[in-house]
Amino acid sequence: MPQSAKTTPTPAPAPGDRAPAAGRPSAALPAAVHRTVEAPAGRIHLVEQGTGPLVLVVHGFPESWYSWRHQLPALAAAGYRAVALDVRGYGRSSKPREVAAYRMLAHVADNVAVVRALGEETAVIAGHDWGSPIAANSALLRPDVFTAVALLSVPYAPRGAIRPTEAFAQLGGDEEFYINYFQEPGRAEAEIEPDVRSWLAGFYAGLSGDAEPSADPAGAGLFSVPPGGKLSDRFPAGPPPHSWLTEADLDFYAGEFERTGLTGPLNRYRNVDRDWEDLAAWDGAKLTQPALFIGGEHDAPAQWMADAIKAFPHTLPGLSAAHLLDGCGHWIQQERPEEVNRLLLDWLRSLPATSVRTAS
């Protein structure tokens, strides 16, 4: 039976205190390298650090490779080849025009192409937010490539019987659930793009573990939109959470989205029904590779999907542990970098050799 625990922050061990199963840490940590590789998207931009077994990390919305800035050096120091990509539609990766180009099958194909372009046959994959289902489906559809999977924020839940937009409409009740609000092309862009930096600051702050109380007196939170309203109407007042997101960090994210726009990232949401149709053959499928889940105590997906977490013994038979971090919000690896690094590294070191093998 996998471990399930609430975890409080503890310092990460210094690199080199314990040699990883994959090999000893490098004496001199190599600098991170930016590059692009060919993929079905056109090109995928990635940031790579370290040598050793490949660990591919996938970000969510509205983020970038930069969301893993604290994990890349820690993984590299522990003897892994850490690679964070810009998902198609983000950053310096290609941005196909068609909405359907952002279906889950396309993201899985991009991830496989990245592994191959890096000269590897297999990889461990980890994902946060939308990156979590992208990582889970990459492992589900291509177990020959992705030998172990770590999921942050969003628990694994097999495809179900109800069309997603219908299920989200039920969640919204008399209001509009945010995923349905994102469905119409151009609608959310019109809210976000006139002042990207302010919108991001409010969104990041509202989902943080140290969030100020919602501006909505009814306490509906950030996940439903009243008729005629905007998602940002309920963003908290005050500055962004400087405890984990500096002004420089916010500048980086804002600069990326001011340059690229939000259509590509939002198109991921616009494919939830298409994904449901594409993945019909995997209805109810278990994810059998070695797995890890890390959620935040105050992170909404861990609350909405509590039943999915309870089902882990059945749906994730290879799960080694499920952690809920005390006081943590949605931005798990940024809010609690030392703790997440420790949990990831302990899990990676526990994997069987067949899950962390490199290309011959």
mmCIF file of N, CA and C in Angstrom, residues 138-226:
data_model
loop_
_atom_site.group_PDB
_atom_site.id
_atom_site.type_symbol
_atom_site.label_atom_id
_atom_site.label_comp_id
_atom_site.label_asym_id
_atom_site.label_seq_id
_atom_site.Cartn_x
_atom_site.Cartn_y
_atom_site.Cartn_z
ATOM 1 N N SER A 138 1.428 10.700 -21.213
ATOM 2 C CA SER A 138 2.648 10.265 -21.897
ATOM 3 C C SER A 138 3.056 8.882 -21.400
ATOM 4 N N ALA A 139 2.985 8.686 -20.082
ATOM 5 C CA ALA A 139 3.332 7.380 -19.517
ATOM 6 C C ALA A 139 2.292 6.321 -19.874
ATOM 7 N N LEU A 140 1.021 6.712 -19.912
ATOM 8 C CA LEU A 140 -0.042 5.760 -20.221
ATOM 9 C C LEU A 140 0.043 5.285 -21.663
ATOM 10 N N LEU A 141 0.248 6.214 -22.593
ATOM 11 C CA LEU A 141 0.245 5.868 -24.013
ATOM 12 C C LEU A 141 1.581 5.319 -24.496
ATOM 13 N N ARG A 142 2.673 5.750 -23.852
ATOM 14 C CA ARG A 142 4.002 5.306 -24.279
ATOM 15 C C ARG A 142 4.815 4.781 -23.097
ATOM 16 N N PRO A 143 4.378 3.657 -22.512
ATOM 17 C CA PRO A 143 5.135 3.089 -21.395
ATOM 18 C C PRO A 143 6.514 2.586 -21.798
ATOM 19 N N ASP A 144 6.712 2.381 -23.112
ATOM 20 C CA ASP A 144 8.034 1.975 -23.582
ATOM 21 C C ASP A 144 9.043 3.102 -23.476
ATOM 22 N N VAL A 145 8.570 4.345 -23.426
ATOM 23 C CA VAL A 145 9.459 5.507 -23.366
ATOM 24 C C VAL A 145 9.508 6.081 -21.953
ATOM 25 N N PHE A 146 8.354 6.236 -21.316
ATOM 26 C CA PHE A 146 8.286 6.905 -20.020
ATOM 27 C C PHE A 146 8.109 5.851 -18.929
ATOM 28 N N THR A 147 9.176 5.607 -18.210
ATOM 29 C CA THR A 147 9.275 4.448 -17.332
ATOM 30 C C THR A 147 8.839 4.722 -15.906
ATOM 31 N N ALA A 148 8.664 5.982 -15.533
ATOM 32 C CA ALA A 148 8.185 6.355 -14.209
ATOM 33 C C ALA A 148 7.618 7.763 -14.319
ATOM 34 N N VAL A 149 6.673 8.112 -13.413
ATOM 35 C CA VAL A 149 5.966 9.386 -13.562
ATOM 36 C C VAL A 149 5.709 10.010 -12.200
ATOM 37 N N ALA A 150 6.018 11.296 -12.084
ATOM 38 C CA ALA A 150 5.727 12.081 -10.887
ATOM 39 C C ALA A 150 4.696 13.139 -11.244
ATOM 40 N N LEU A 151 3.649 13.245 -10.447
ATOM 41 C CA LEU A 151 2.519 14.137 -10.722
ATOM 42 C C LEU A 151 2.416 15.152 -9.598
ATOM 43 N N LEU A 152 2.430 16.439 -9.955
ATOM 44 C CA LEU A 152 2.320 17.518 -8.982
ATOM 45 C C LEU A 152 1.014 18.260 -9.196
ATOM 46 N N SER A 153 0.273 18.464 -8.137
ATOM 47 C CA SER A 153 -0.964 19.235 -8.087
ATOM 48 C C SER A 153 -2.170 18.451 -8.577
ATOM 49 N N VAL A 154 -2.166 17.981 -9.809
ATOM 50 C CA VAL A 154 -3.346 17.328 -10.380
ATOM 51 C C VAL A 154 -3.192 15.811 -10.278
ATOM 52 N N PRO A 155 -4.062 15.149 -9.513
ATOM 53 C CA PRO A 155 -3.956 13.686 -9.372
ATOM 54 C C PRO A 155 -4.303 12.970 -10.669
ATOM 55 N N TYR A 156 -3.799 11.757 -10.793
ATOM 56 C CA TYR A 156 -4.190 10.937 -11.936
ATOM 57 C C TYR A 156 -5.637 10.485 -11.763
ATOM 58 N N ALA A 157 -6.412 10.635 -12.814
ATOM 59 C CA ALA A 157 -7.783 10.133 -12.852
ATOM 60 C C ALA A 157 -8.022 9.547 -14.228
ATOM 61 N N PRO A 158 -8.347 8.270 -14.340
ATOM 62 C CA PRO A 158 -8.599 7.685 -15.662
ATOM 63 C C PRO A 158 -9.760 8.379 -16.361
ATOM 64 N N ARG A 159 -9.773 8.277 -17.669
ATOM 65 C CA ARG A 159 -10.893 8.796 -18.454
ATOM 66 C C ARG A 159 -12.197 8.237 -17.911
ATOM 67 N N GLY A 160 -13.192 9.115 -17.773
ATOM 68 C CA GLY A 160 -14.473 8.705 -17.222
ATOM 69 C C GLY A 160 -15.589 8.720 -18.234
ATOM 70 N N ALA A 161 -16.818 8.535 -17.767
ATOM 71 C CA ALA A 161 -17.967 8.360 -18.642
ATOM 72 C C ALA A 161 -18.574 9.675 -19.116
ATOM 73 N N ILE A 162 -18.301 10.778 -18.424
ATOM 74 C CA ILE A 162 -18.965 12.042 -18.718
ATOM 75 C C ILE A 162 -18.051 12.945 -19.551
ATOM 76 N N ARG A 163 -18.588 13.551 -20.583
ATOM 77 C CA ARG A 163 -17.836 14.520 -21.378
ATOM 78 C C ARG A 163 -17.362 15.647 -20.460
ATOM 79 N N PRO A 164 -16.073 16.029 -20.528
ATOM 80 C CA PRO A 164 -15.529 16.974 -19.554
ATOM 81 C C PRO A 164 -16.279 18.290 -19.440
ATOM 82 N N THR A 165 -16.640 18.922 -20.555
ATOM 83 C CA THR A 165 -17.316 20.211 -20.425
ATOM 84 C C THR A 165 -18.671 20.069 -19.743
ATOM 85 N N GLU A 166 -19.313 18.917 -19.880
ATOM 86 C CA GLU A 166 -20.560 18.684 -19.156
ATOM 87 C C GLU A 166 -20.297 18.549 -17.662
ATOM 88 N N ALA A 167 -19.232 17.848 -17.300
ATOM 89 C CA ALA A 167 -18.886 17.706 -15.886
ATOM 90 C C ALA A 167 -18.511 19.058 -15.285
ATOM 91 N N PHE A 168 -17.779 19.880 -16.045
ATOM 92 C CA PHE A 168 -17.374 21.189 -15.520
ATOM 93 C C PHE A 168 -18.576 22.117 -15.368
ATOM 94 N N ALA A 169 -19.556 21.975 -16.254
ATOM 95 C CA ALA A 169 -20.765 22.780 -16.123
ATOM 96 C C ALA A 169 -21.478 22.458 -14.817
ATOM 97 N N GLN A 170 -21.462 21.198 -14.429
ATOM 98 C CA GLN A 170 -22.062 20.812 -13.153
ATOM 99 C C GLN A 170 -21.278 21.412 -11.979
ATOM 100 N N LEU A 171 -19.960 21.443 -12.093
ATOM 101 C CA LEU A 171 -19.137 22.039 -11.033
ATOM 102 C C LEU A 171 -19.436 23.520 -10.868
ATOM 103 N N GLY A 172 -19.684 24.212 -11.977
ATOM 104 C CA GLY A 172 -19.921 25.644 -11.914
ATOM 105 C C GLY A 172 -21.255 26.017 -11.308
ATOM 106 N N GLY A 173 -22.214 25.130 -11.408
ATOM 107 C CA GLY A 173 -23.538 25.438 -10.864
ATOM 108 C C GLY A 173 -24.173 26.614 -11.582
ATOM 109 N N ASP A 174 -24.581 27.626 -10.821
ATOM 110 C CA ASP A 174 -25.221 28.806 -11.407
ATOM 111 C C ASP A 174 -24.220 29.735 -12.077
ATOM 112 N N GLU A 175 -22.941 29.491 -11.863
ATOM 113 C CA GLU A 175 -21.896 30.294 -12.506
ATOM 114 C C GLU A 175 -21.181 29.449 -13.549
ATOM 115 N N GLU A 176 -20.134 29.990 -14.118
ATOM 116 C CA GLU A 176 -19.411 29.303 -15.192
ATOM 117 C C GLU A 176 -18.052 28.865 -14.669
ATOM 118 N N PHE A 177 -17.829 27.565 -14.661
ATOM 119 C CA PHE A 177 -16.533 27.046 -14.226
ATOM 120 C C PHE A 177 -15.444 27.566 -15.150
ATOM 121 N N TYR A 178 -14.274 27.850 -14.575
ATOM 122 C CA TYR A 178 -13.251 28.563 -15.349
ATOM 123 C C TYR A 178 -12.827 27.824 -16.603
ATOM 124 N N ILE A 179 -12.820 26.502 -16.607
ATOM 125 C CA ILE A 179 -12.407 25.767 -17.802
ATOM 126 C C ILE A 179 -13.418 25.968 -18.923
ATOM 127 N N ASN A 180 -14.689 26.028 -18.586
ATOM 128 C CA ASN A 180 -15.687 26.339 -19.602
ATOM 129 C C ASN A 180 -15.591 27.800 -20.046
ATOM 130 N N TYR A 181 -15.245 28.680 -19.126
ATOM 131 C CA TYR A 181 -15.021 30.093 -19.475
ATOM 132 C C TYR A 181 -13.904 30.225 -20.505
ATOM 133 N N PHE A 182 -12.913 29.340 -20.445
ATOM 134 C CA PHE A 182 -11.778 29.385 -21.366
ATOM 135 C C PHE A 182 -12.093 28.795 -22.737
ATOM 136 N N GLN A 183 -13.255 28.169 -22.924
ATOM 137 C CA GLN A 183 -13.501 27.411 -24.144
ATOM 138 C C GLN A 183 -13.599 28.272 -25.399
ATOM 139 N N GLU A 184 -14.241 29.410 -25.333
ATOM 140 C CA GLU A 184 -14.481 30.219 -26.532
ATOM 141 C C GLU A 184 -13.205 30.943 -26.947
ATOM 142 N N PRO A 185 -12.673 30.700 -28.140
ATOM 143 C CA PRO A 185 -11.457 31.382 -28.575
ATOM 144 C C PRO A 185 -11.613 32.896 -28.521
ATOM 145 N N GLY A 186 -10.635 33.551 -27.939
ATOM 146 C CA GLY A 186 -10.610 35.001 -27.862
ATOM 147 C C GLY A 186 -11.227 35.586 -26.604
ATOM 148 N N ARG A 187 -12.080 34.857 -25.943
ATOM 149 C CA ARG A 187 -12.793 35.423 -24.790
ATOM 150 C C ARG A 187 -11.851 35.684 -23.622
ATOM 151 N N ALA A 188 -11.117 34.668 -23.172
ATOM 152 C CA ALA A 188 -10.184 34.872 -22.062
ATOM 153 C C ALA A 188 -9.005 35.743 -22.490
ATOM 154 N N GLU A 189 -8.580 35.628 -23.752
ATOM 155 C CA GLU A 189 -7.500 36.486 -24.240
ATOM 156 C C GLU A 189 -7.866 37.957 -24.074
ATOM 157 N N ALA A 190 -9.126 38.291 -24.337
ATOM 158 C CA ALA A 190 -9.563 39.683 -24.226
ATOM 159 C C ALA A 190 -9.481 40.183 -22.789
ATOM 160 N N GLU A 191 -9.613 39.285 -21.842
ATOM 161 C CA GLU A 191 -9.453 39.663 -20.439
ATOM 162 C C GLU A 191 -7.980 39.803 -20.051
ATOM 163 N N ILE A 192 -7.154 38.888 -20.498
ATOM 164 C CA ILE A 192 -5.780 38.787 -19.998
ATOM 165 C C ILE A 192 -4.812 39.709 -20.723
ATOM 166 N N GLU A 193 -4.875 39.746 -22.047
ATOM 167 C CA GLU A 193 -3.793 40.329 -22.823
ATOM 168 C C GLU A 193 -3.658 41.845 -22.727
ATOM 169 N N PRO A 194 -4.698 42.612 -22.388
ATOM 170 C CA PRO A 194 -4.466 44.054 -22.236
ATOM 171 C C PRO A 194 -3.492 44.409 -21.111
ATOM 172 N N ASP A 195 -3.390 43.581 -20.070
ATOM 173 C CA ASP A 195 -2.445 43.837 -18.974
ATOM 174 C C ASP A 195 -1.995 42.496 -18.420
ATOM 175 N N VAL A 196 -1.113 41.849 -19.176
ATOM 176 C CA VAL A 196 -0.697 40.491 -18.850
ATOM 177 C C VAL A 196 -0.071 40.421 -17.460
ATOM 178 N N ARG A 197 0.804 41.355 -17.154
ATOM 179 C CA ARG A 197 1.538 41.272 -15.889
ATOM 180 C C ARG A 197 0.593 41.340 -14.695
ATOM 181 N N SER A 198 -0.356 42.254 -14.717
ATOM 182 C CA SER A 198 -1.288 42.377 -13.595
ATOM 183 C C SER A 198 -2.170 41.135 -13.479
ATOM 184 N N TRP A 199 -2.610 40.613 -14.616
ATOM 185 C CA TRP A 199 -3.452 39.416 -14.571
ATOM 186 C C TRP A 199 -2.669 38.241 -13.987
ATOM 187 N N LEU A 200 -1.452 38.039 -14.454
ATOM 188 C CA LEU A 200 -0.639 36.948 -13.919
ATOM 189 C C LEU A 200 -0.402 37.122 -12.426
ATOM 190 N N ALA A 201 -0.091 38.347 -12.002
ATOM 191 C CA ALA A 201 0.156 38.590 -10.581
ATOM 192 C C ALA A 201 -1.048 38.184 -9.748
ATOM 193 N N GLY A 202 -2.258 38.541 -10.207
ATOM 194 C CA GLY A 202 -3.455 38.181 -9.470
ATOM 195 C C GLY A 202 -3.722 36.690 -9.477
ATOM 196 N N PHE A 203 -3.488 36.046 -10.607
ATOM 197 C CA PHE A 203 -3.730 34.610 -10.720
ATOM 198 C C PHE A 203 -2.750 33.824 -9.857
ATOM 199 N N TYR A 204 -1.476 34.195 -9.942
ATOM 200 C CA TYR A 204 -0.483 33.513 -9.113
ATOM 201 C C TYR A 204 -0.779 33.715 -7.629
ATOM 202 N N ALA A 205 -1.115 34.940 -7.248
ATOM 203 C CA ALA A 205 -1.386 35.233 -5.846
ATOM 204 C C ALA A 205 -2.618 34.487 -5.355
ATOM 205 N N GLY A 206 -3.662 34.445 -6.186
ATOM 206 C CA GLY A 206 -4.912 33.845 -5.758
ATOM 207 C C GLY A 206 -4.829 32.352 -5.511
ATOM 208 N N LEU A 207 -3.894 31.672 -6.175
ATOM 209 C CA LEU A 207 -3.765 30.229 -6.017
ATOM 210 C C LEU A 207 -2.583 29.845 -5.138
ATOM 211 N N SER A 208 -1.946 30.820 -4.543
ATOM 212 C CA SER A 208 -0.795 30.573 -3.679
ATOM 213 C C SER A 208 -1.250 30.126 -2.298
ATOM 214 N N GLY A 209 -0.394 29.399 -1.614
ATOM 215 C CA GLY A 209 -0.708 28.984 -0.260
ATOM 216 C C GLY A 209 -0.803 30.143 0.712
ATOM 217 N N ASP A 210 -0.159 31.272 0.389
ATOM 218 C CA ASP A 210 -0.243 32.447 1.258
ATOM 219 C C ASP A 210 -1.161 33.509 0.657
ATOM 220 N N ALA A 211 -2.201 33.047 -0.066
ATOM 221 C CA ALA A 211 -3.116 33.965 -0.743
ATOM 222 C C ALA A 211 -3.877 34.825 0.245
ATOM 223 N N GLU A 212 -4.116 36.069 -0.153
ATOM 224 C CA GLU A 212 -5.019 36.939 0.592
ATOM 225 C C GLU A 212 -6.457 36.450 0.379
ATOM 226 N N PRO A 213 -7.368 36.797 1.255
ATOM 227 C CA PRO A 213 -8.758 36.384 1.064
ATOM 228 C C PRO A 213 -9.308 36.858 -0.280
ATOM 229 N N SER A 214 -10.216 36.086 -0.840
ATOM 230 C CA SER A 214 -10.800 36.422 -2.134
ATOM 231 C C SER A 214 -11.525 37.757 -2.064
ATOM 232 N N ALA A 215 -11.478 38.484 -3.180
ATOM 233 C CA ALA A 215 -12.213 39.742 -3.277
ATOM 234 C C ALA A 215 -13.718 39.514 -3.388
ATOM 235 N N ASP A 216 -14.131 38.286 -3.610
ATOM 236 C CA ASP A 216 -15.553 37.976 -3.739
ATOM 237 C C ASP A 216 -16.184 37.798 -2.366
ATOM 238 N N PRO A 217 -17.149 38.616 -1.983
ATOM 239 C CA PRO A 217 -17.726 38.497 -0.653
ATOM 240 C C PRO A 217 -18.460 37.192 -0.418
ATOM 241 N N ALA A 218 -18.898 36.532 -1.489
ATOM 242 C CA ALA A 218 -19.584 35.252 -1.336
ATOM 243 C C ALA A 218 -18.620 34.092 -1.155
ATOM 244 N N GLY A 219 -17.307 34.358 -1.349
ATOM 245 C CA GLY A 219 -16.306 33.323 -1.126
ATOM 246 C C GLY A 219 -16.258 32.263 -2.197
ATOM 247 N N ALA A 220 -16.690 32.593 -3.424
ATOM 248 C CA ALA A 220 -16.709 31.589 -4.494
ATOM 249 C C ALA A 220 -15.323 31.256 -4.999
ATOM 250 N N GLY A 221 -14.340 32.087 -4.716
ATOM 251 C CA GLY A 221 -12.990 31.788 -5.156
ATOM 252 C C GLY A 221 -12.757 32.144 -6.603
ATOM 253 N N LEU A 222 -11.623 31.617 -7.134
ATOM 254 C CA LEU A 222 -11.185 32.009 -8.466
ATOM 255 C C LEU A 222 -11.665 31.074 -9.573
ATOM 256 N N PHE A 223 -12.474 30.105 -9.265
ATOM 257 C CA PHE A 223 -12.709 29.032 -10.225
ATOM 258 C C PHE A 223 -14.070 29.064 -10.882
ATOM 259 N N SER A 224 -14.852 30.067 -10.599
ATOM 260 C CA SER A 224 -16.109 30.235 -11.322
ATOM 261 C C SER A 224 -16.319 31.706 -11.604
ATOM 262 N N VAL A 225 -17.029 31.962 -12.686
ATOM 263 C CA VAL A 225 -17.228 33.319 -13.183
ATOM 264 C C VAL A 225 -18.722 33.619 -13.173
ATOM 265 N N PRO A 226 -19.129 34.696 -12.522
ATOM 266 C CA PRO A 226 -20.551 35.041 -12.517
ATOM 267 C C PRO A 226 -20.989 35.535 -13.886
#
